[in-house]
Tab-separated table of C-alpha atoms (C1' of nucleotides) in Angstrom:
chain	number	residue	atom	x	y	z
A	1	UNK	CA	132.971	136.135	87.298
A	2	UNK	CA	130.938	137.640	84.491
A	3	UNK	CA	128.107	140.174	84.793
A	4	UNK	CA	126.063	142.366	82.475
A	5	UNK	CA	123.812	145.317	83.094
A	6	UNK	CA	123.129	149.001	82.798
A	7	UNK	CA	125.508	151.679	84.091
A	8	UNK	CA	123.577	153.627	86.720
A	9	UNK	CA	126.422	155.588	88.339
A	10	UNK	CA	130.020	156.383	87.514
A	11	UNK	CA	132.548	157.726	89.984
A	12	UNK	CA	135.861	158.787	88.421
A	13	UNK	CA	139.171	158.951	90.239
A	14	UNK	CA	141.824	159.645	87.600
A	15	UNK	CA	143.122	156.420	86.131
A	16	UNK	CA	140.562	154.391	88.017
A	17	UNK	CA	136.806	154.673	88.323
A	18	UNK	CA	133.846	152.863	89.810
A	19	UNK	CA	130.645	151.889	88.050
A	20	UNK	CA	127.359	150.829	89.540
A	21	UNK	CA	125.806	148.221	87.295
A	22	UNK	CA	122.203	147.180	87.665
A	23	UNK	CA	120.310	144.248	86.243
A	24	UNK	CA	116.717	143.344	86.983
A	25	UNK	CA	117.558	141.722	90.278
A	26	UNK	CA	120.507	143.529	91.819
A	27	UNK	CA	123.084	146.260	91.662
A	28	UNK	CA	126.809	145.753	92.094
A	29	UNK	CA	129.902	147.938	91.990
A	30	UNK	CA	132.583	147.475	89.338
A	31	UNK	CA	136.172	148.669	89.702
A	32	UNK	CA	137.923	149.705	86.486
A	33	UNK	CA	141.612	150.606	86.648
A	34	UNK	CA	143.849	151.585	83.736
A	35	UNK	CA	146.682	149.306	84.815
A	36	UNK	CA	144.251	146.449	85.467
A	37	UNK	CA	142.442	146.325	82.109
A	38	UNK	CA	145.218	147.572	79.805
A	39	UNK	CA	145.341	150.253	77.110
A	40	UNK	CA	142.667	148.740	74.839
A	41	UNK	CA	140.226	148.229	77.673
A	42	UNK	CA	140.925	151.733	78.989
A	43	UNK	CA	140.124	153.175	75.568
A	44	UNK	CA	136.733	151.459	75.622
A	45	UNK	CA	136.142	152.533	79.202
A	46	UNK	CA	136.608	156.164	78.199
A	47	UNK	CA	133.492	155.961	76.051
A	48	UNK	CA	131.182	154.584	78.719
A	49	UNK	CA	128.200	156.768	79.610
A	50	UNK	CA	125.403	156.485	82.142
A	51	UNK	CA	122.708	154.289	80.681
A	52	UNK	CA	125.021	152.154	78.560
A	53	UNK	CA	124.802	148.381	78.769
A	54	UNK	CA	128.119	146.687	79.476
A	55	UNK	CA	129.492	143.247	80.177
A	56	UNK	CA	132.270	142.779	82.706
A	57	UNK	CA	134.664	139.884	83.303
A	58	UNK	CA	136.647	140.080	86.483
A	59	UNK	CA	137.493	138.978	89.975
A	60	UNK	CA	134.949	139.307	92.756
A	61	UNK	CA	136.372	140.926	95.860
A	62	UNK	CA	136.117	143.755	98.333
A	63	UNK	CA	137.377	147.329	98.188
A	64	UNK	CA	139.271	149.060	100.993
A	65	UNK	CA	135.964	150.222	102.383
A	66	UNK	CA	134.590	146.702	102.280
A	67	UNK	CA	132.139	146.956	99.405
A	68	UNK	CA	131.536	143.870	97.299
A	69	UNK	CA	133.013	144.710	93.898
A	70	UNK	CA	133.841	143.131	90.566
A	71	UNK	CA	137.406	144.130	89.671
A	72	UNK	CA	137.194	144.366	85.894
A	73	UNK	CA	139.721	142.442	83.825
A	74	UNK	CA	137.780	142.831	80.609
A	75	UNK	CA	134.971	145.138	79.447
A	76	UNK	CA	132.495	144.525	76.639
A	77	UNK	CA	130.306	147.239	75.158
A	78	UNK	CA	126.838	145.669	74.799
A	79	UNK	CA	124.675	148.628	73.788
A	80	UNK	CA	124.964	152.405	73.709
A	81	UNK	CA	122.396	154.706	75.278
A	82	UNK	CA	121.986	157.662	72.929
A	83	UNK	CA	119.440	159.380	75.156
A	84	UNK	CA	120.368	160.741	78.583
A	85	UNK	CA	118.961	158.732	81.497
A	86	UNK	CA	116.820	160.417	84.164
A	87	UNK	CA	118.393	162.285	87.038
A	88	UNK	CA	120.519	159.754	88.879
A	89	UNK	CA	119.223	160.379	92.377
A	90	UNK	CA	115.519	161.080	91.918
A	91	UNK	CA	114.934	158.852	88.908
A	92	UNK	CA	111.890	159.498	86.757
A	93	UNK	CA	109.194	160.992	88.984
A	94	UNK	CA	106.838	162.605	86.491
A	95	UNK	CA	103.733	160.391	86.454
A	96	UNK	CA	102.980	161.008	82.803
A	97	UNK	CA	106.436	160.017	81.678
A	98	UNK	CA	106.516	157.022	83.974
A	99	UNK	CA	103.468	155.640	82.176
A	100	UNK	CA	104.320	156.804	78.675
A	101	UNK	CA	107.954	155.668	78.844
A	102	UNK	CA	107.544	152.630	81.054
A	103	UNK	CA	110.885	151.194	79.916
A	104	UNK	CA	112.663	154.214	81.392
A	105	UNK	CA	110.566	153.967	84.550
A	106	UNK	CA	111.514	150.296	84.910
A	107	UNK	CA	115.267	150.712	84.616
A	108	UNK	CA	115.476	153.882	86.654
A	109	UNK	CA	112.962	153.149	89.432
A	110	UNK	CA	113.530	149.772	91.133
A	111	UNK	CA	110.236	150.256	92.949
A	112	UNK	CA	108.347	150.179	89.653
A	113	UNK	CA	110.248	147.093	88.561
A	114	UNK	CA	109.401	145.306	91.797
A	115	UNK	CA	105.718	146.179	91.582
A	116	UNK	CA	105.367	144.956	88.021
A	117	UNK	CA	107.393	141.809	88.699
A	118	UNK	CA	105.159	141.324	91.740
A	119	UNK	CA	102.144	141.351	89.479
A	120	UNK	CA	103.701	138.564	87.431
A	121	UNK	CA	104.273	136.559	90.612
A	122	UNK	CA	100.583	136.848	91.436
A	123	UNK	CA	99.590	135.568	87.998
A	124	UNK	CA	102.094	132.703	88.295
A	125	UNK	CA	100.707	131.816	91.714
A	126	UNK	CA	97.202	131.694	90.250
A	127	UNK	CA	98.325	129.330	87.508
A	128	UNK	CA	100.056	127.061	90.013
A	129	UNK	CA	96.993	126.815	92.235
A	130	UNK	CA	94.695	126.155	89.289
A	131	UNK	CA	96.993	123.478	87.891
A	132	UNK	CA	97.243	121.821	91.310
A	133	UNK	CA	93.467	121.694	91.531
A	134	UNK	CA	93.135	120.071	88.116
A	135	UNK	CA	91.959	123.055	86.083
A	136	UNK	CA	93.102	123.464	82.481
A	137	UNK	CA	93.884	126.863	80.989
A	138	UNK	CA	92.042	127.709	77.788
A	139	UNK	CA	91.731	130.621	75.382
A	140	UNK	CA	88.357	131.781	74.102
A	141	UNK	CA	87.454	134.489	71.578
A	142	UNK	CA	88.213	138.095	72.460
A	143	UNK	CA	86.273	139.222	69.389
A	144	UNK	CA	82.638	138.308	69.827
A	145	UNK	CA	79.492	139.003	67.830
A	146	UNK	CA	77.532	139.462	71.080
A	147	UNK	CA	79.267	141.090	74.040
A	148	UNK	CA	77.727	138.976	76.777
A	149	UNK	CA	78.538	137.745	80.257
A	150	UNK	CA	78.664	141.128	82.000
A	151	UNK	CA	77.103	144.572	81.972
A	152	UNK	CA	79.346	147.073	80.209
A	153	UNK	CA	79.614	149.188	77.093
A	154	UNK	CA	81.777	147.301	74.576
A	155	UNK	CA	84.336	148.421	72.018
A	156	UNK	CA	83.282	147.765	68.435
A	157	UNK	CA	85.513	146.687	65.601
A	158	UNK	CA	84.960	145.394	62.081
A	159	UNK	CA	86.032	142.306	60.202
A	160	UNK	CA	86.520	143.188	56.554
A	161	UNK	CA	86.340	139.785	54.852
A	162	UNK	CA	83.101	138.812	56.563
A	163	UNK	CA	81.902	142.430	56.580
A	164	UNK	CA	80.607	142.145	60.142
A	165	UNK	CA	80.944	144.231	63.245
A	166	UNK	CA	82.473	142.487	66.235
A	167	UNK	CA	82.728	143.442	69.882
A	168	UNK	CA	85.844	143.124	72.000
A	169	UNK	CA	84.795	140.877	74.840
A	170	UNK	CA	83.599	142.326	78.127
A	171	UNK	CA	83.843	138.842	79.697
A	172	UNK	CA	84.763	135.305	78.602
A	173	UNK	CA	81.923	133.795	80.633
A	174	UNK	CA	79.583	132.403	77.995
A	175	UNK	CA	82.315	130.650	75.997
A	176	UNK	CA	83.799	129.066	79.098
A	177	UNK	CA	80.398	127.672	80.057
A	178	UNK	CA	80.105	126.151	76.578
A	179	UNK	CA	83.314	124.283	77.394
A	180	UNK	CA	81.571	122.856	80.462
A	181	UNK	CA	78.846	121.573	78.146
A	182	UNK	CA	81.598	120.060	76.022
A	183	UNK	CA	82.912	118.111	78.991
A	184	UNK	CA	85.928	120.196	79.974
A	185	UNK	CA	85.056	119.937	83.625
A	186	UNK	CA	87.526	122.389	85.129
A	187	UNK	CA	88.592	125.315	82.953
A	188	UNK	CA	90.022	128.742	83.518
A	189	UNK	CA	91.214	131.657	81.437
A	190	UNK	CA	93.456	134.572	82.365
A	191	UNK	CA	93.097	137.303	79.816
A	192	UNK	CA	92.182	140.797	78.860
A	193	UNK	CA	88.650	142.066	78.771
A	194	UNK	CA	87.674	145.428	77.324
A	195	UNK	CA	85.111	147.874	78.611
A	196	UNK	CA	84.418	151.159	76.883
A	197	UNK	CA	84.041	153.230	80.016
A	198	UNK	CA	85.794	155.918	81.993
A	199	UNK	CA	89.305	155.848	83.368
A	200	UNK	CA	89.926	156.102	87.079
A	201	UNK	CA	92.411	154.892	89.673
A	202	UNK	CA	90.441	151.621	89.631
A	203	UNK	CA	89.460	151.390	85.971
A	204	UNK	CA	91.506	150.877	82.824
A	205	UNK	CA	89.639	150.205	79.557
A	206	UNK	CA	91.473	146.908	79.137
A	207	UNK	CA	92.135	144.889	82.234
A	208	UNK	CA	92.957	141.347	83.215
A	209	UNK	CA	90.376	138.938	84.486
A	210	UNK	CA	90.696	135.374	85.622
A	211	UNK	CA	87.544	133.323	85.171
A	212	UNK	CA	87.238	129.737	86.351
A	213	UNK	CA	84.464	127.154	86.040
A	214	UNK	CA	84.196	123.931	87.987
A	215	UNK	CA	81.630	121.315	86.991
A	216	UNK	CA	79.688	119.837	89.906
A	217	UNK	CA	80.828	122.699	92.112
A	218	UNK	CA	78.861	125.635	93.470
A	219	UNK	CA	79.523	129.139	94.800
A	220	UNK	CA	80.743	127.768	98.116
A	221	UNK	CA	83.435	125.843	96.253
A	222	UNK	CA	84.297	129.116	94.512
A	223	UNK	CA	84.712	130.874	97.856
A	224	UNK	CA	87.133	128.172	98.957
A	225	UNK	CA	88.973	128.489	95.640
A	226	UNK	CA	89.127	132.279	95.978
A	227	UNK	CA	90.667	131.982	99.432
A	228	UNK	CA	93.223	129.471	98.148
A	229	UNK	CA	94.139	131.730	95.201
A	230	UNK	CA	94.546	134.834	97.353
A	231	UNK	CA	96.548	132.963	99.964
A	232	UNK	CA	98.918	131.702	97.312
A	233	UNK	CA	99.229	135.164	95.776
A	234	UNK	CA	100.033	136.655	99.184
A	235	UNK	CA	102.711	134.045	99.759
A	236	UNK	CA	104.136	134.754	96.303
A	237	UNK	CA	104.569	138.478	96.894
A	238	UNK	CA	105.467	138.126	100.580
A	239	UNK	CA	104.614	140.439	103.431
A	240	UNK	CA	102.233	138.248	105.368
A	241	UNK	CA	98.465	138.149	105.736
A	242	UNK	CA	98.112	141.417	107.643
A	243	UNK	CA	98.993	144.067	105.100
A	244	UNK	CA	98.853	147.790	104.576
A	245	UNK	CA	97.114	149.345	101.614
A	246	UNK	CA	97.686	153.094	101.705
A	247	UNK	CA	96.332	154.270	105.035
A	248	UNK	CA	94.455	151.058	105.668
A	249	UNK	CA	95.409	147.789	107.285
A	250	UNK	CA	93.827	144.676	105.820
A	251	UNK	CA	93.766	141.318	107.568
A	252	UNK	CA	93.649	138.501	105.027
A	253	UNK	CA	93.779	135.738	107.625
A	254	UNK	CA	91.555	132.864	106.504
A	255	UNK	CA	88.717	132.118	106.534
A	256	UNK	CA	86.911	135.294	105.512
A	257	UNK	CA	83.415	136.160	106.730
A	258	UNK	CA	80.466	135.280	104.499
A	259	UNK	CA	77.637	137.771	104.958
A	260	UNK	CA	74.323	137.816	103.146
A	261	UNK	CA	73.302	140.771	101.032
A	262	UNK	CA	70.070	140.903	103.002
A	263	UNK	CA	71.806	141.097	106.382
A	264	UNK	CA	74.269	143.748	105.239
A	265	UNK	CA	71.534	145.999	103.918
A	266	UNK	CA	69.586	145.514	107.132
A	267	UNK	CA	72.663	146.314	109.177
A	268	UNK	CA	74.179	149.222	107.216
A	269	UNK	CA	70.960	150.889	106.075
A	270	UNK	CA	69.026	150.022	109.211
A	271	UNK	CA	65.942	148.916	107.294
A	272	UNK	CA	64.168	145.697	106.374
A	273	UNK	CA	65.210	144.929	102.765
A	274	UNK	CA	61.925	143.075	102.271
A	275	UNK	CA	59.898	146.194	102.998
A	276	UNK	CA	59.551	148.020	99.630
A	277	UNK	CA	58.431	151.280	101.189
A	278	UNK	CA	61.345	151.311	103.607
A	279	UNK	CA	63.832	150.613	100.798
A	280	UNK	CA	62.496	153.430	98.621
A	281	UNK	CA	62.381	155.837	101.528
A	282	UNK	CA	65.930	154.988	102.594
A	283	UNK	CA	67.158	155.266	98.993
A	284	UNK	CA	65.621	158.707	98.590
A	285	UNK	CA	67.286	159.753	101.829
A	286	UNK	CA	70.590	158.632	100.297
A	287	UNK	CA	69.938	160.828	97.267
A	288	UNK	CA	68.993	158.014	94.869
A	289	UNK	CA	66.470	158.631	92.096
A	290	UNK	CA	63.787	155.981	92.526
A	291	UNK	CA	61.066	156.928	90.038
A	292	UNK	CA	60.397	154.282	87.364
A	293	UNK	CA	62.911	151.829	88.746
A	294	UNK	CA	62.257	148.272	89.830
A	295	UNK	CA	62.462	147.566	93.521
A	296	UNK	CA	65.638	145.473	93.119
A	297	UNK	CA	67.338	148.155	91.057
A	298	UNK	CA	66.666	150.652	93.825
A	299	UNK	CA	67.876	148.142	96.397
A	300	UNK	CA	71.012	147.524	94.361
A	301	UNK	CA	71.779	151.231	94.167
A	302	UNK	CA	71.131	151.559	97.866
A	303	UNK	CA	73.583	148.732	98.489
A	304	UNK	CA	76.272	150.551	96.532
A	305	UNK	CA	75.567	153.849	98.222
A	306	UNK	CA	75.320	152.681	101.781
A	307	UNK	CA	76.928	149.274	102.165
A	308	UNK	CA	79.918	148.993	99.808
A	309	UNK	CA	82.102	151.601	101.471
A	310	UNK	CA	81.641	149.955	104.843
A	311	UNK	CA	82.939	146.579	103.647
A	312	UNK	CA	86.463	146.896	104.970
A	313	UNK	CA	88.106	143.541	105.479
A	314	UNK	CA	87.885	140.753	102.960
A	315	UNK	CA	84.217	139.772	103.080
A	316	UNK	CA	82.133	137.556	100.824
A	317	UNK	CA	78.785	139.200	100.198
A	318	UNK	CA	76.497	136.273	99.367
A	319	UNK	CA	72.955	135.590	98.183
A	320	UNK	CA	71.937	138.439	95.890
A	321	UNK	CA	68.416	139.304	94.742
A	322	UNK	CA	67.740	136.952	91.834
A	323	UNK	CA	66.409	139.673	89.528
A	324	UNK	CA	69.830	141.305	89.128
A	325	UNK	CA	71.606	137.984	88.491
A	326	UNK	CA	70.373	136.673	85.141
A	327	UNK	CA	73.205	134.125	84.814
A	328	UNK	CA	72.937	132.682	88.314
A	329	UNK	CA	71.129	129.682	89.728
A	330	UNK	CA	68.409	130.407	92.251
A	331	UNK	CA	68.398	128.889	95.694
A	332	UNK	CA	66.228	125.779	95.690
A	333	UNK	CA	64.813	126.894	99.038
A	334	UNK	CA	64.112	130.447	97.889
A	335	UNK	CA	63.894	131.308	94.160
A	336	UNK	CA	64.027	135.039	94.927
A	337	UNK	CA	67.671	134.648	95.984
A	338	UNK	CA	70.551	133.874	93.625
A	339	UNK	CA	73.584	131.842	94.680
A	340	UNK	CA	76.074	134.582	93.980
A	341	UNK	CA	78.883	136.201	95.894
A	342	UNK	CA	81.040	139.242	95.455
A	343	UNK	CA	84.276	139.661	97.360
A	344	UNK	CA	84.886	143.143	98.739
A	345	UNK	CA	88.079	144.528	100.217
A	346	UNK	CA	88.060	148.147	101.414
A	347	UNK	CA	85.011	148.854	99.302
A	348	UNK	CA	86.658	147.489	96.163
A	349	UNK	CA	84.987	144.629	94.317
A	350	UNK	CA	87.666	141.985	93.729
A	351	UNK	CA	85.734	138.891	92.705
A	352	UNK	CA	82.298	137.842	91.535
A	353	UNK	CA	81.031	134.267	91.439
A	354	UNK	CA	77.910	132.174	90.968
A	355	UNK	CA	76.459	128.803	91.155
A	356	UNK	CA	75.901	128.887	87.417
A	357	UNK	CA	72.411	128.840	85.959
A	358	UNK	CA	72.201	125.732	83.755
A	359	UNK	CA	68.480	125.729	82.957
A	360	UNK	CA	68.179	126.694	79.256
A	361	UNK	CA	64.476	127.497	79.466
A	362	UNK	CA	64.893	129.840	82.424
A	363	UNK	CA	68.073	131.325	80.950
A	364	UNK	CA	66.317	132.173	77.698
A	365	UNK	CA	63.397	133.818	79.468
A	366	UNK	CA	65.797	135.832	81.661
A	367	UNK	CA	67.643	137.013	78.561
A	368	UNK	CA	64.353	138.212	77.115
A	369	UNK	CA	63.312	140.053	80.220
A	370	UNK	CA	64.457	143.615	80.734
A	371	UNK	CA	64.392	145.120	84.176
A	372	UNK	CA	62.659	148.484	84.371
A	373	UNK	CA	65.106	151.268	85.130
A	374	UNK	CA	67.994	149.498	83.445
A	375	UNK	CA	68.907	150.361	79.825
A	376	UNK	CA	69.930	147.398	77.646
A	377	UNK	CA	73.547	148.516	77.793
A	378	UNK	CA	73.630	148.142	81.562
A	379	UNK	CA	72.050	144.746	81.598
A	380	UNK	CA	73.843	141.454	81.735
A	381	UNK	CA	70.889	139.899	79.981
A	382	UNK	CA	71.737	139.914	76.293
A	383	UNK	CA	70.205	137.206	74.138
A	384	UNK	CA	72.888	134.856	72.871
A	385	UNK	CA	71.311	132.102	70.777
A	386	UNK	CA	74.494	130.058	70.520
A	387	UNK	CA	74.840	130.037	74.281
A	388	UNK	CA	71.200	129.014	74.786
A	389	UNK	CA	71.619	126.251	72.209
A	390	UNK	CA	74.653	124.998	74.100
A	391	UNK	CA	72.715	124.930	77.373
A	392	UNK	CA	70.058	122.789	75.694
A	393	UNK	CA	72.664	120.043	75.387
A	394	UNK	CA	72.836	120.056	79.217
A	395	UNK	CA	75.482	121.975	81.131
A	396	UNK	CA	76.603	120.331	84.371
A	397	UNK	CA	75.800	122.212	87.540
A	398	UNK	CA	78.869	124.297	88.206
A	399	UNK	CA	80.517	127.039	90.182
A	400	UNK	CA	82.017	129.962	88.274
A	401	UNK	CA	84.413	132.654	89.475
A	402	UNK	CA	85.843	135.896	88.119
A	403	UNK	CA	88.723	137.777	89.760
A	404	UNK	CA	90.019	141.216	88.832
A	405	UNK	CA	93.750	140.572	88.636
A	406	UNK	CA	94.764	144.245	88.367
A	407	UNK	CA	92.813	145.248	91.451
A	408	UNK	CA	94.252	142.353	93.409
A	409	UNK	CA	97.734	143.435	92.328
A	410	UNK	CA	96.954	147.001	93.473
A	411	UNK	CA	95.985	145.843	96.922
A	412	UNK	CA	98.715	143.243	97.440
A	413	UNK	CA	101.432	145.555	96.082
A	414	UNK	CA	100.115	148.603	97.958
A	415	UNK	CA	99.468	150.824	94.948
A	416	UNK	CA	96.753	153.486	94.952
A	417	UNK	CA	96.146	153.432	91.188
A	418	UNK	CA	95.547	150.615	88.724
A	419	UNK	CA	97.964	152.348	86.341
A	420	UNK	CA	100.872	151.418	88.576
A	421	UNK	CA	100.205	147.697	88.106
A	422	UNK	CA	99.556	147.792	84.344
A	423	UNK	CA	102.731	147.893	82.254
A	424	UNK	CA	101.302	150.231	79.645
A	425	UNK	CA	98.098	151.902	80.884
A	426	UNK	CA	95.961	153.658	78.305
A	427	UNK	CA	97.105	157.239	77.659
A	428	UNK	CA	95.952	159.770	75.129
A	429	UNK	CA	98.474	159.643	72.262
A	430	UNK	CA	100.903	162.527	72.101
A	431	UNK	CA	100.084	164.834	69.204
A	432	UNK	CA	103.626	166.196	69.007
A	433	UNK	CA	105.987	164.655	66.492
A	434	UNK	CA	107.944	161.712	67.906
A	435	UNK	CA	111.697	162.064	68.327
A	436	UNK	CA	113.814	160.820	65.385
B	1	G	C1'	81.088	165.337	80.493
B	2	C	C1'	81.889	168.570	85.283
B	3	C	C1'	85.236	170.623	89.316
B	4	C	C1'	90.227	171.467	91.347
B	5	U	C1'	95.296	171.563	90.199
B	6	C	C1'	99.916	171.227	87.523
B	7	C	C1'	103.163	172.008	82.836
B	8	U	C1'	110.297	176.363	83.536
B	9	A	C1'	117.219	173.127	80.332
B	10	G	C1'	117.724	165.879	78.659
B	11	C	C1'	116.284	164.850	84.280
B	12	U	C1'	115.049	166.923	89.500
B	13	C	C1'	113.613	171.655	90.883
B	14	A	C1'	114.109	177.426	92.061
B	15	A	C1'	112.708	182.416	90.481
B	16	U	C1'	110.072	187.600	96.654
B	17	U	C1'	104.728	192.295	95.225
B	18	G	C1'	104.518	191.715	87.853
B	19	G	C1'	111.091	193.940	87.393
B	20	C	C1'	117.979	191.076	83.931
B	21	A	C1'	115.153	183.116	83.458
B	22	G	C1'	118.695	180.251	87.811
B	23	A	C1'	120.821	175.801	90.568
B	24	G	C1'	121.992	170.615	91.025
B	25	C	C1'	122.440	166.245	88.131
B	26	A	C1'	123.431	164.732	83.050
B	27	G	C1'	126.800	166.538	78.674
B	28	C	C1'	131.744	168.712	77.020
B	29	U	C1'	137.207	170.216	78.565
B	30	G	C1'	140.935	169.538	82.373
B	31	A	C1'	143.021	167.346	87.452
B	32	C	C1'	142.920	162.961	90.483
B	33	U	C1'	144.582	154.694	91.206
B	34	C	C1'	139.654	152.661	96.497
B	35	U	C1'	135.073	155.963	95.179
B	36	U	C1'	129.859	155.578	97.571
B	37	A	C1'	124.468	160.871	94.727
B	38	A	C1'	132.964	161.018	94.614
B	39	U	C1'	135.411	165.828	94.591
B	40	C	C1'	137.683	170.272	92.318
B	41	A	C1'	138.253	174.058	88.079
B	42	G	C1'	136.090	175.676	83.548
B	43	C	C1'	132.415	175.556	79.122
B	44	G	C1'	127.963	174.991	76.513
B	45	G	C1'	122.619	174.179	77.257
B	46	G	C1'	115.676	177.833	77.244
B	47	U	C1'	109.968	179.899	71.868
B	48	U	C1'	109.022	179.068	80.652
B	49	G	C1'	103.168	173.392	76.965
B	50	A	C1'	100.629	176.630	72.548
B	51	A	C1'	98.060	181.030	70.916
B	52	G	C1'	96.068	185.626	72.189
B	53	G	C1'	95.260	189.697	75.823
B	54	U	C1'	96.306	193.379	80.043
B	55	U	C1'	100.870	196.179	81.232
B	56	C	C1'	106.386	200.671	80.501
B	57	G	C1'	107.512	195.490	81.649
B	58	A	C1'	104.485	188.643	82.086
B	59	G	C1'	107.474	182.294	84.079
B	60	U	C1'	104.119	185.178	87.372
B	61	C	C1'	97.685	188.349	85.969
B	62	C	C1'	93.302	187.283	82.261
B	63	U	C1'	91.071	184.251	78.012
B	64	U	C1'	91.123	180.050	74.799
B	65	C	C1'	93.401	175.508	73.480
B	66	G	C1'	96.630	170.972	74.371
B	67	G	C1'	98.533	167.428	77.823
B	68	G	C1'	99.084	165.353	82.926
B	69	G	C1'	97.476	164.395	88.057
B	70	G	C1'	93.439	164.282	91.743
B	71	G	C1'	88.124	164.213	92.569
B	72	C	C1'	82.944	163.635	90.769
B	73	A	C1'	79.983	161.186	87.262
B	74	C	C1'	80.210	156.507	84.665
B	75	C	C1'	81.762	151.463	86.044
B	76	A	C1'	74.250	147.484	88.334
RNA sequence: GCCCUCCUAGCUCAAUUGGCAGAGCAGCUGACUCUUAAUCAGCGGGUUGAAGGUUCGAGUCCUUCGGGGGGCACCA
């Protein structure tokens, strides 16, 4: 049999020694004996160090102690490690180095390898589900002249030939909806979005979002799709539907509860959300500044302060106040309520979806309106003339969905920080001179 | 931006009240043909993140700076 991999351990015993070789799936022991591989092979073997990559041809068998072993008949030097590997027992434990030198982390800590391969399984599962449901994967601009589709501070860059500033996208939403207008009835995109905001265990400036749009669907269809996607992701990484995340236990058994925003505020804050005085009073009690802010902005901040942390299991929070959802269709029975949901798990927002607003007249007026208490930067409502023009050609009624892939990976792979599920999280560059 | 905390050999970590900077692994030399983080004998390896200060004496105390981690804020 023939194997290749990195030398992780070497145990010498005179004219025979044992190697532990690891590839990205497994480790196996190799027996190398002077009499067995001959003078030339023994000469090569003398130069092997921990960290080197070698190829081995030999017979598969068992040692005296019963360990599965490749008895080397021939050794091939594949690549030399000039730098010493991390300590063989503890591996690389320093967080900074694990992120800065991810390649070393990956080959020395199998746990890290499994987590990051697990992330890839989740993304593959998403693609399989979407393909099975007839969605096509597309790619839309990541450099945009208007950073629309979400509320976030964008990164700015510059195109020299056109001499224009461009924003790195904060969401692909508006372009994907233009594809609906064009007749691509089921589209999705998995890609990076960029938000110029702080770093935290749940925030990296670039992160991966999946957005999907389904013509003739609505937000209920998106809830069903979300459940199907998560179920498939859970099956892909294994471990069942009742899972631990840190100290917590999360039960993903389908279906998940669908609770209205209104009911949750009433329940968690113990007030009537329709009573403006009660909302303001309760918000002040929670330490929220209310002066000069619209009622819905206060309500929204109250929701975050009082409700979000109590949303433990997977729960769809549905039917948001229309004023804070400028891209969402209103309920035909109640125009004050938008057909939107957010999926929360242990207080973390994992998904956000709408029945998409497809009325160009209303959309334009919502883009022009600015809610009091919200600076332009924090508003989703940014005028995008190209998008409005597209809507004027008639966009089919549709459901749209966005899922934070990194946060899902964190929860399904039981990691407490988003940096553990991103191959190369953003770090401040080292100022010291790099090694030669 | 604010608060807490950490930074000692390539890696993992010690160093008592402020009193000679150490160990294991890795490396080098030697012994060993069935080991399991192999073992045994020996040898090298340091501007203790940086600069300044207090002190007879600083890895240890103080100040500033750099970097990391955690938390807060931000992220509707």
